[in-house]
Structures are given as structure tokens and as C-alpha cells.
Amino acid sequence: RVGSALAESALARHTPLTDLAGFHPWFAQLRADCYTETQQLPLDELAGWRTDADTGDLQHDSGRFFSVRGLDVEVADGPVPRWQQPIIYQPEVGILGLLVRRFDGVLHCLMQAKVEPGNQNGLQLSPTVQATRSNYTGVHRGRAVPYLEFFRGSGRTRLITDVRQSEQGSWFYQKRNRNMVVETTDDVPAAAGFCWLTLGQLHQLLQVEDLVNMDTRTVLSCLPWPGEELASRLPDADDFQASLLRSCSAAAGAVHALDEILNWITEIRSSAEVRTTPVPLRSLAGWQRQDGVIHHETGAFFDVIGVQVQAGGREVRQWSQPMIRPKDTGVIAFLASRIDGILHVLARCQVQPGCLDVAEVGPTVRCTPANWEHLPTGPPAFLKEVLGADPAQIRYDVLLSEEGGRFYRAVNRYVIVEVDAARTPEHPEFRWLALHQLADLLRHSHYVNVEARSLVACLRSLLGSDNP
Amino acid sequence: RVGSALAESALARHTPLTDLAGFHPWFAQLRADCYTETQQLPLDELAGWRTDADTGDLQHDSGRFFSVRGLDVEVADGPVPRWQQPIIYQPEVGILGLLVRRFDGVLHCLMQAKVEPGNQNGLQLSPTVQATRSNYTGVHRGRAVPYLEFFRGSGRTRLITDVRQSEQGSWFYQKRNRNMVVETTDDVPAAAGFCWLTLGQLHQLLQVEDLVNMDTRTVLSCLPWPGEELASRLPDADDFQASLLRSCSAAAGAVHALDEILNWITEIRSSAEVRTTPVPLRSLAGWQRQDGVIHHETGAFFDVIGVQVQAGGREVRQWSQPMIRPKDTGVIAFLASRIDGILHVLARCQVQPGCLDVAEVGPTVRCTPANWEHLPTGPPAFLKEVLGADPAQIRYDVLLSEEGGRFYRAVNRYVIVEVDAARTPEHPEFRWLALHQLADLLRHSHYVNVEARSLVACLRSLLGSDNP
């Protein structure tokens, strides 16, 4: 029964194998040992990368990995009806894989302490495997990806989760990664740089700034979540936690039936008139390439920069690549509310240029406040409620990073604010959803965007956790 | 309770309002009255359509409706690794809407007798509404679409089904229509050319050659299907029907858990390396435009032709348009088998060039036998089992048409053949699925293709039916 194993693990803080008192010095030591230097380089000087003579697109010499291209976006009824922007093309479906195993009956996750060039603190906590298709089909000509075989059908394994999910629709064009959780009964040792942690420990680490990386958060969000099993193990839950537990239980119901939620998504996807057209990166209106950097003429939004990475430690590697560098810290927030004793979050179904299927369900608020000065629309709905929240309403408020392999120091403030639903009416793009409904949607691709998935992991981390 | 209302309707053949003894003469009279003439015209002579000077693409003067363009398709590991073909672009999401209403407590469907230029017999039985976005946003400048308001949120209605589904992935590029079923409690009269029929009557009409059109079949397939309620009303079901009833019941289980089915689809979608690139229609390798027709140099597959339509009856209309004319009759078949007393069908998850998301779940066999002479691959798996089936194994075998608004006399033989699963091993692209699993997938977009959806409607029609 995977449900009860997940519940047990979610509440386990100390096991014979691991506790956080041991984890923190181990991680600090690794961070000290893993020498990494990321240096900005002009885009023209990136070894292995070239600027296409016709289009100005940035491509790897192998033709693989990813490229940076231009996109023309038309959203007929949107607040900004047309714009152009650089965007990352990465058509390959990679694997974000979490290997789990029972020790003394308790499920542990094999976590990797992983360096990425965009991380402002070097090392973050990543799933067991984080591999592009180029990684494991040999284009890198590097060493094999450790533990990959468990996600390719070898070993004695049981599949718990396997679903392709989108990534940042503002910066990626139709990118998907395969989020997998696999349980093994093999006697798998943790290699250097890897450690076993329970879900309860990961939940405590989610309270730490900039430690649990985006790939871990999205994989955790795709786990089936055992509301009933957790409730039976937490008889002393306070009123907020009890509402959160009920929210995770399919038996609990919700403001809207799932069919109504699907109808809401279908209506938005059917009526939005969105057209995205690939265009040469060189020709983008409002964007300039100057001194080896691509930036918007207002200085807002993001830059495309080049970096050279030197990573030391057990093995020395050096490489160069383009990255997206956002110009400011963003806010990614759910308004939450107890409705009939069941915690709901106010989700927004919104068009993003990189969506494969028009629009996905996202957070209540997802924005970079500094950008709104440069847009005709004014601040987004509910930003005021988030930024002006009484501290007593704030259930979660932690700075977390986006994927450090493509984004340079992309940090967002992840916030969950509890409000009174009666004073927070649903606009057409917004609906109150229970967590078990988000879990239903998360069994399928293209429904819940990466920012909302991170918030799902953060919200679940409030079950039985306190500050570490 | 919509489940029991659907079950009641599925078993109703004679109601105070309607029976088939009255339907057939009514429909024959309409067919006689609805004068329609479709005449082939060279593509250069279609009023309102032009051939783009640069690309050779066929476009409407308004820029709307649909266009015929070229597509370059690469499927790295496919039997044909690369080809080019004409394909229809129709990015708007239209509505296929079925209005239902209870009379004397029994659910009836408001059906439309509709003429389409591609129908070989003129008139077919269509859902209440069959409208492109251009239809109902006024680009046609025609009269309003009857009953459309019920699908746009007016009247006293309850939504039963609302899901966007794909159409022919071989001929359409990423086309979707919104399949909607809406129940009204308003006193809605059937306008001229419309009639009320029960689901049981539609099931009987599905045994008639070329009568129930594709749009009706796909909408019917998206209805939730009440296995338990039907079983309780059919105590005398024979062994085959009992296995079909169990197959419609979620409680019955199946060979594979739904998570395993999702994993199978995810694996195929993640590993297939498919690239589709729009190219000018004029430049397609292997295709020629000659005497106003676009055809393949082998004479196989399909032609793109022009037609001029004169439709008479209550209102005279005349228009011209391009159409796809397949060169031969196809075979669309499910192998079915009772496994542990539950009927399963052998579904194939297969890449098609027009799929939005790489591949969809389709029939066991979907092919035009005559085309295989021109392909290096030989006949598809299981075609032999279908064409060589003992008549005693054949559960369904009816000629039905594809959408007559885009396809000119596109007729397929829809077949369901019962086999012994033990002698029919699953290849990697094939899995045995119960009907309740197809129903689970059909709540979402992009999982089950239009040919499989037609077969789902045909298979369900075997519940309690006999020849009409």
C-alpha cells in the first residue's frame, strides 16, 4: 500500500538511517568542497555555441541540448495583445526521477546534492536523476548518469509516479519533463554526493531558503497524496492542519465538482485565441543584442546572457552555455481559505506563450512586481492581498530558486496566504480548488503549471512540520 | 442522477414521443426533399478560395475557416522515417453539441438531419450543433446556428460532458472540437430537420450503414457510461453482453491498472522522436498539382480536390471548398476479448502527424489496405486477424463515414472482432483496456483518437441492441 508508506514517510523526522542534525553538516561540507565558479561571458564567446548567421538564434554545435530562439505571441483578448520575446526551445523530454526505498519499513528518497550554474548558492537538493535525453543518449560524451537504470526499467522496481509536466511557460517553449518516482527493493547504496531522506525531512527542508530545488519540488508535487492515511496518523492536528488534511482526501468534496473544473479549463482553452509563431531571435521587436547580452529596451523582464562554468570537486568540468537571467525577484502565491472546513486554494487558469495546450492552472499570483511598471495592465489581481497580508495570515513564505541549469539566479518568493473566501470572489479566470483536485489533475500532463506544482509541494510540507 | 438517466435512455426503444418506425420514413422524406448536388471543380476555380502565390497553400479569402498546407514529418524510429503530405489546418476549436431533454422521464437527444458535401448519401444524423467558431462568430454571415445558445451558457441547462477531442491525425493538423452534452429543462421544440431520439434508438441506428455521422459518434463516446446501472436493468444479458457491461463498470478492474496505462502512454510519448514542420504545399515531395487536383505520384493515399455544393430544401445555399478525397475504403477495428469475464479491447498507442501530443490511443487496426502496396512496411499488425475473422467472431461490421464537411466520401469499415487474448500477445504499442478505462481517458483531451472513439460508440451500441 503506497498510500500508507507515503504517509509514514511524510511524518518521519528521525530514522535509524538519517536525521537532519546529520544532514546539515554533510551538506555544508559538500558545499565547501564543491568548488564552482560561474563567470559571465559575452554570447559570442561561448565555446561550443554559435549564433545562426541568418536568424541570430543561439544553438549548440551538436544541434542538440537546447536553443534560444524568438517567439511572436498574439493573445487576442489578453491585456497585452501582442508581443515578441526570446524563448528556450528544448523539445527533448528529460527525466526528473526520484528513487525511493524502504529502510526499517520507512520510505526514504535518494536525494542528490547538485551544483547548477544558475544557483546563487552553488549546491541545492535535487532528485536522484535530473537528465536530459542528450544526457543519457551520449551526446554529452560524459560519464553515465548515476541511478538512471532504475528509471529505464532495470532492477526490481515499482512505479509510483510517471507523468510529463510542463516547465516555465514564460521562458520555455512547450518544454516537458517526465516526473517519475520509482520504488526499488534492491540494496542500493547512496553514492558520494547522495543521501537518503524521508518525505518529512524534505518537508522541513522546504522551510529553508533556496535549498530544495525546483526539480525536487515538481516531482514531490506529482506524488499521490494520502489524505486519509495522514489524518489517521495525526489525531492532534490543529484546525489549519486538519483542513489541509481534509483537502488532501478525495472523500472530502470541494466547492466545485471536478467536472466543473474541467469545464472551466476547457472553456478558457477553447475561447482564448492564442497564436505563437517562431521568429528569428535577431528580429525581435523591443529586444537588443549588445555587448554579448540580449536585453529588453526597457531594461525589464529578463536578459539572455552567456556563462562559463568551472565545477570542481570529485571531477573537474568546464562548459559554457546561454542562460536566462530575470531582472528581479518574483512573487508566486496561493491565496488559501478554509471552506466548509476544507482548505482550498485560489487557482488561476492563464494563457502562457510556452503552453502546449493554450493555458494551464497556476498560482493565484505569479508575477515580477518590477515588470508591471513596463506593462499597460497594472498589477495583477490579488497581488495586493499577498504583499499586504497580515503576518498572522501567512502560512508559508520562503525564497526558492527556479531551475539552475537554464535560469541564472531566478529566485521567487513562494507565499501561501490564508484569506476569507467570502471576501475573495472568483473572477472568471479563478477557481477555488481542493488539493485532492490538484492531485487528480496532476496525474495528467498539461494541467498544472510548474509554479503551482512548487506551491503544492510547499503546502503539503506544512503537514506536521515545524521550523527545522 | 445522470447515470441512471443515461442507462434508462440506452435501453429505451419506443417512447411516447418517438420510435424508429416513425423515424425512418421521416428521414427518407427529408433525404428526398433535401436536394444537394456536389460537383467537382478544379482547385483554381473555387469561389472565395485562393492559392497563395508563394506557398501554393489553399486559403479562404477571409483568412478563416480552414486551409490546406504542407507538412514535413520525421519519425526517427518509425516504419517510414520521413515523409511529406498535404494537411488541413483548422486552429479554431468548434463545438459538437448534443442537447438532451427528458420526456416522460426518459432522456432524449435532439438530432439533426444534416447535409454535408462529402456524404455519399447526402443526409446523415448529426448532433444538435456542429459549428466552427467562424460559424458562430459571424464570419459566415449566414443565419444563426440553431440551439447554439444552450452550449454558450443560456437557458436552464446542466452540463453532462465538455471535453476537447482531436480529429483525424492523418489529415488534420492538431485539430480539436469541443464535445459537449448539455441537458435542458426548457420546453425546447424540435425545429424542422431535427428529431428527438433515445440513446437506445441511436444504438440501433448505429447498426445501419452510413447513417450516424462521425460527430454524433464522437460525442456519444464522450458520455460517461453507467455500467452498474445498465447491468441492474439487463438481468438477462447473454455472456458477451454481460462481459461488456462489466467492462463499463469502474468497479470491475482490468488487466492493467490505469496508472500502468498512463505509464505506457507516457513512455511512448517520451521516447518517440517526432518532428513536424510546416512547409509550402507547392513544394511537397511526391505530390503534384495537376488539372486542379493535388495527388500523390503513386496515385495512392488521398487527393485534395475542389467541390462546388448546391444545397436545396428550406433554403438554397451554394458554396465551394477544397476537400480531402481518400483513394480507398479503410478498415478501423478493435480486437476484443473476454478476460476474466470482462471485455477488453486491444488499443494501439500510435504516433500520427497531426497529434498535438505525439501519439494517441487508437484502434487495434486503422489502415487503408490499398495504401500498403505503396509503403515499405507491409500490412499492419493484426490486419490479418480482422480481415480473416470467422463470421461467428465478428461482433460489429458496418460501413460508416468520416466528417462530410472536409472529407469527400471517406468511408471506413468499422469492425469489432472477438478473439482469444491468450493467443494475441501485447506488442509494446498495444495494450488490453477495459471500456471503463477508455471512459476515464475520455474525460481528458488528447488521449483517445477519433477512430477509437467511433469504435467505443459502436461497441456500446451492442448493449441491448438487435438489428433494427
mmCIF file of C-alpha atoms in Angstrom, chain A residues 7-147:
data_model
loop_
_atom_site.group_PDB
_atom_site.id
_atom_site.type_symbol
_atom_site.label_atom_id
_atom_site.label_comp_id
_atom_site.label_asym_id
_atom_site.label_seq_id
_atom_site.Cartn_x
_atom_site.Cartn_y
_atom_site.Cartn_z
ATOM 1 C CA ALA A 7 2.034 8.915 4.968
ATOM 2 C CA GLU A 8 4.513 7.162 7.261
ATOM 3 C CA SER A 9 7.430 8.793 5.447
ATOM 4 C CA ALA A 10 5.778 12.224 5.488
ATOM 5 C CA LEU A 11 5.671 12.115 9.282
ATOM 6 C CA ALA A 12 9.137 10.607 9.826
ATOM 7 C CA ARG A 13 11.757 13.086 11.002
ATOM 8 C CA HIS A 14 14.287 10.800 12.623
ATOM 9 C CA THR A 15 15.058 7.338 11.372
ATOM 10 C CA PRO A 16 17.883 4.958 12.212
ATOM 11 C CA LEU A 17 19.351 5.872 8.808
ATOM 12 C CA THR A 18 19.138 9.648 8.794
ATOM 13 C CA ASP A 19 18.277 12.828 10.666
ATOM 14 C CA LEU A 20 18.651 16.481 9.831
ATOM 15 C CA ALA A 21 21.223 17.025 12.570
ATOM 16 C CA GLY A 22 23.453 14.841 10.423
ATOM 17 C CA PHE A 23 22.266 16.159 7.089
ATOM 18 C CA HIS A 24 23.126 19.832 7.580
ATOM 19 C CA PRO A 25 26.882 19.409 8.333
ATOM 20 C CA TRP A 26 27.150 16.858 5.476
ATOM 21 C CA PHE A 27 25.559 19.323 3.065
ATOM 22 C CA ALA A 28 27.675 22.245 4.337
ATOM 23 C CA GLN A 29 30.815 20.180 3.848
ATOM 24 C CA LEU A 30 29.817 19.287 0.295
ATOM 25 C CA ARG A 31 29.087 22.913 -0.458
ATOM 26 C CA ALA A 32 32.540 23.853 0.777
ATOM 27 C CA ASP A 33 34.153 21.057 -1.265
ATOM 28 C CA CYS A 34 32.237 21.592 -4.477
ATOM 29 C CA TYR A 35 34.219 24.385 -5.927
ATOM 30 C CA THR A 36 32.140 26.080 -8.612
ATOM 31 C CA GLU A 37 32.769 29.280 -10.424
ATOM 32 C CA THR A 38 30.319 30.794 -12.873
ATOM 33 C CA GLN A 39 31.626 33.664 -14.892
ATOM 34 C CA GLN A 40 29.615 35.765 -17.302
ATOM 35 C CA LEU A 41 30.903 35.711 -20.892
ATOM 36 C CA PRO A 42 29.605 37.520 -23.983
ATOM 37 C CA LEU A 43 27.237 35.308 -26.010
ATOM 38 C CA ASP A 44 29.739 35.451 -28.915
ATOM 39 C CA GLU A 45 32.422 33.769 -26.844
ATOM 40 C CA LEU A 46 30.640 30.646 -25.639
ATOM 41 C CA ALA A 47 32.699 27.579 -26.602
ATOM 42 C CA GLY A 48 30.510 25.024 -28.418
ATOM 43 C CA TRP A 49 27.719 27.516 -29.137
ATOM 44 C CA ARG A 50 27.070 29.527 -32.231
ATOM 45 C CA THR A 51 24.816 32.344 -33.363
ATOM 46 C CA ASP A 52 22.971 31.324 -36.509
ATOM 47 C CA ALA A 53 24.028 33.654 -39.329
ATOM 48 C CA ASP A 54 20.503 34.059 -40.707
ATOM 49 C CA THR A 55 18.297 34.113 -37.641
ATOM 50 C CA GLY A 56 20.554 35.107 -34.756
ATOM 51 C CA ASP A 57 19.287 32.032 -32.858
ATOM 52 C CA LEU A 58 21.669 30.575 -30.267
ATOM 53 C CA GLN A 59 22.380 26.897 -30.909
ATOM 54 C CA HIS A 60 24.755 24.235 -29.699
ATOM 55 C CA ASP A 61 27.222 22.965 -32.291
ATOM 56 C CA SER A 62 25.769 19.459 -31.911
ATOM 57 C CA GLY A 63 22.286 20.753 -32.783
ATOM 58 C CA ARG A 64 21.039 19.230 -29.515
ATOM 59 C CA PHE A 65 20.540 20.284 -25.861
ATOM 60 C CA PHE A 66 18.560 23.454 -26.273
ATOM 61 C CA SER A 67 18.468 26.646 -28.313
ATOM 62 C CA VAL A 68 17.358 30.206 -27.714
ATOM 63 C CA ARG A 69 15.012 31.499 -30.410
ATOM 64 C CA GLY A 70 12.429 34.210 -30.941
ATOM 65 C CA LEU A 71 8.677 33.939 -30.468
ATOM 66 C CA ASP A 72 5.878 36.205 -31.655
ATOM 67 C CA VAL A 73 2.867 35.924 -29.367
ATOM 68 C CA GLU A 74 -0.686 37.064 -30.107
ATOM 69 C CA VAL A 75 -3.365 36.765 -27.433
ATOM 70 C CA ALA A 76 -6.448 38.372 -28.966
ATOM 71 C CA ASP A 77 -8.226 39.285 -25.721
ATOM 72 C CA GLY A 78 -5.163 39.483 -23.464
ATOM 73 C CA PRO A 79 -4.049 42.568 -21.527
ATOM 74 C CA VAL A 80 -1.059 42.757 -23.889
ATOM 75 C CA PRO A 81 -2.498 41.577 -27.225
ATOM 76 C CA ARG A 82 0.828 41.053 -28.969
ATOM 77 C CA TRP A 83 4.498 40.879 -28.067
ATOM 78 C CA GLN A 84 7.780 39.257 -29.040
ATOM 79 C CA GLN A 85 10.369 37.624 -26.773
ATOM 80 C CA PRO A 86 13.329 35.267 -26.685
ATOM 81 C CA ILE A 87 12.384 31.755 -25.557
ATOM 82 C CA ILE A 88 14.185 28.477 -24.907
ATOM 83 C CA TYR A 89 13.453 25.544 -27.227
ATOM 84 C CA GLN A 90 14.176 22.179 -25.660
ATOM 85 C CA PRO A 91 11.982 19.641 -27.447
ATOM 86 C CA GLU A 92 13.526 16.588 -25.796
ATOM 87 C CA VAL A 93 11.636 15.094 -22.864
ATOM 88 C CA GLY A 94 14.068 14.680 -19.951
ATOM 89 C CA ILE A 95 13.674 12.662 -16.763
ATOM 90 C CA LEU A 96 13.301 14.043 -13.258
ATOM 91 C CA GLY A 97 13.494 10.808 -11.309
ATOM 92 C CA LEU A 98 13.182 10.162 -7.592
ATOM 93 C CA LEU A 99 14.291 6.739 -6.393
ATOM 94 C CA VAL A 100 12.694 5.634 -3.114
ATOM 95 C CA ARG A 101 13.416 2.654 -0.900
ATOM 96 C CA ARG A 102 12.199 1.365 2.462
ATOM 97 C CA PHE A 103 14.622 1.185 5.338
ATOM 98 C CA ASP A 104 13.163 -0.331 8.519
ATOM 99 C CA GLY A 105 9.785 -0.079 6.792
ATOM 100 C CA VAL A 106 10.014 3.683 6.178
ATOM 101 C CA LEU A 107 10.197 5.115 2.664
ATOM 102 C CA HIS A 108 13.337 7.196 2.046
ATOM 103 C CA CYS A 109 14.123 9.310 -1.036
ATOM 104 C CA LEU A 110 17.557 9.251 -2.620
ATOM 105 C CA MET A 111 18.488 12.922 -2.943
ATOM 106 C CA GLN A 112 21.378 14.407 -4.855
ATOM 107 C CA ALA A 113 23.381 17.449 -3.768
ATOM 108 C CA LYS A 114 23.713 19.056 -7.178
ATOM 109 C CA VAL A 115 25.593 22.064 -8.497
ATOM 110 C CA GLU A 116 23.948 24.145 -11.191
ATOM 111 C CA PRO A 117 25.463 27.256 -12.729
ATOM 112 C CA GLY A 118 22.403 29.396 -12.026
ATOM 113 C CA ASN A 119 22.204 28.583 -8.314
ATOM 114 C CA GLN A 120 23.235 31.589 -6.286
ATOM 115 C CA ASN A 121 24.411 29.280 -3.509
ATOM 116 C CA GLY A 122 26.020 26.635 -5.735
ATOM 117 C CA LEU A 123 24.582 23.457 -4.282
ATOM 118 C CA GLN A 124 20.919 22.527 -3.977
ATOM 119 C CA LEU A 125 18.963 19.399 -3.201
ATOM 120 C CA SER A 126 17.884 17.656 -6.386
ATOM 121 C CA PRO A 127 16.035 14.409 -7.190
ATOM 122 C CA THR A 128 18.074 11.257 -7.759
ATOM 123 C CA VAL A 129 18.178 11.796 -11.520
ATOM 124 C CA GLN A 130 17.885 15.001 -13.480
ATOM 125 C CA ALA A 131 18.749 14.077 -17.049
ATOM 126 C CA THR A 132 18.001 15.424 -20.481
ATOM 127 C CA ARG A 133 17.689 12.930 -23.296
ATOM 128 C CA SER A 134 21.031 14.223 -24.587
ATOM 129 C CA ASN A 135 22.490 13.291 -21.173
ATOM 130 C CA TYR A 136 21.588 9.677 -21.456
ATOM 131 C CA THR A 137 21.862 9.076 -25.156
ATOM 132 C CA GLY A 138 25.534 10.009 -25.046
ATOM 133 C CA VAL A 139 25.638 13.427 -26.733
ATOM 134 C CA HIS A 140 27.455 14.758 -23.672
ATOM 135 C CA ARG A 141 30.125 12.071 -24.016
ATOM 136 C CA GLY A 142 30.340 12.307 -20.246
ATOM 137 C CA ARG A 143 30.043 9.533 -17.694
ATOM 138 C CA ALA A 144 26.803 7.646 -17.301
ATOM 139 C CA VAL A 145 24.030 9.259 -15.246
ATOM 140 C CA PRO A 146 24.016 7.513 -11.840
ATOM 141 C CA TYR A 147 20.867 5.541 -10.998
#
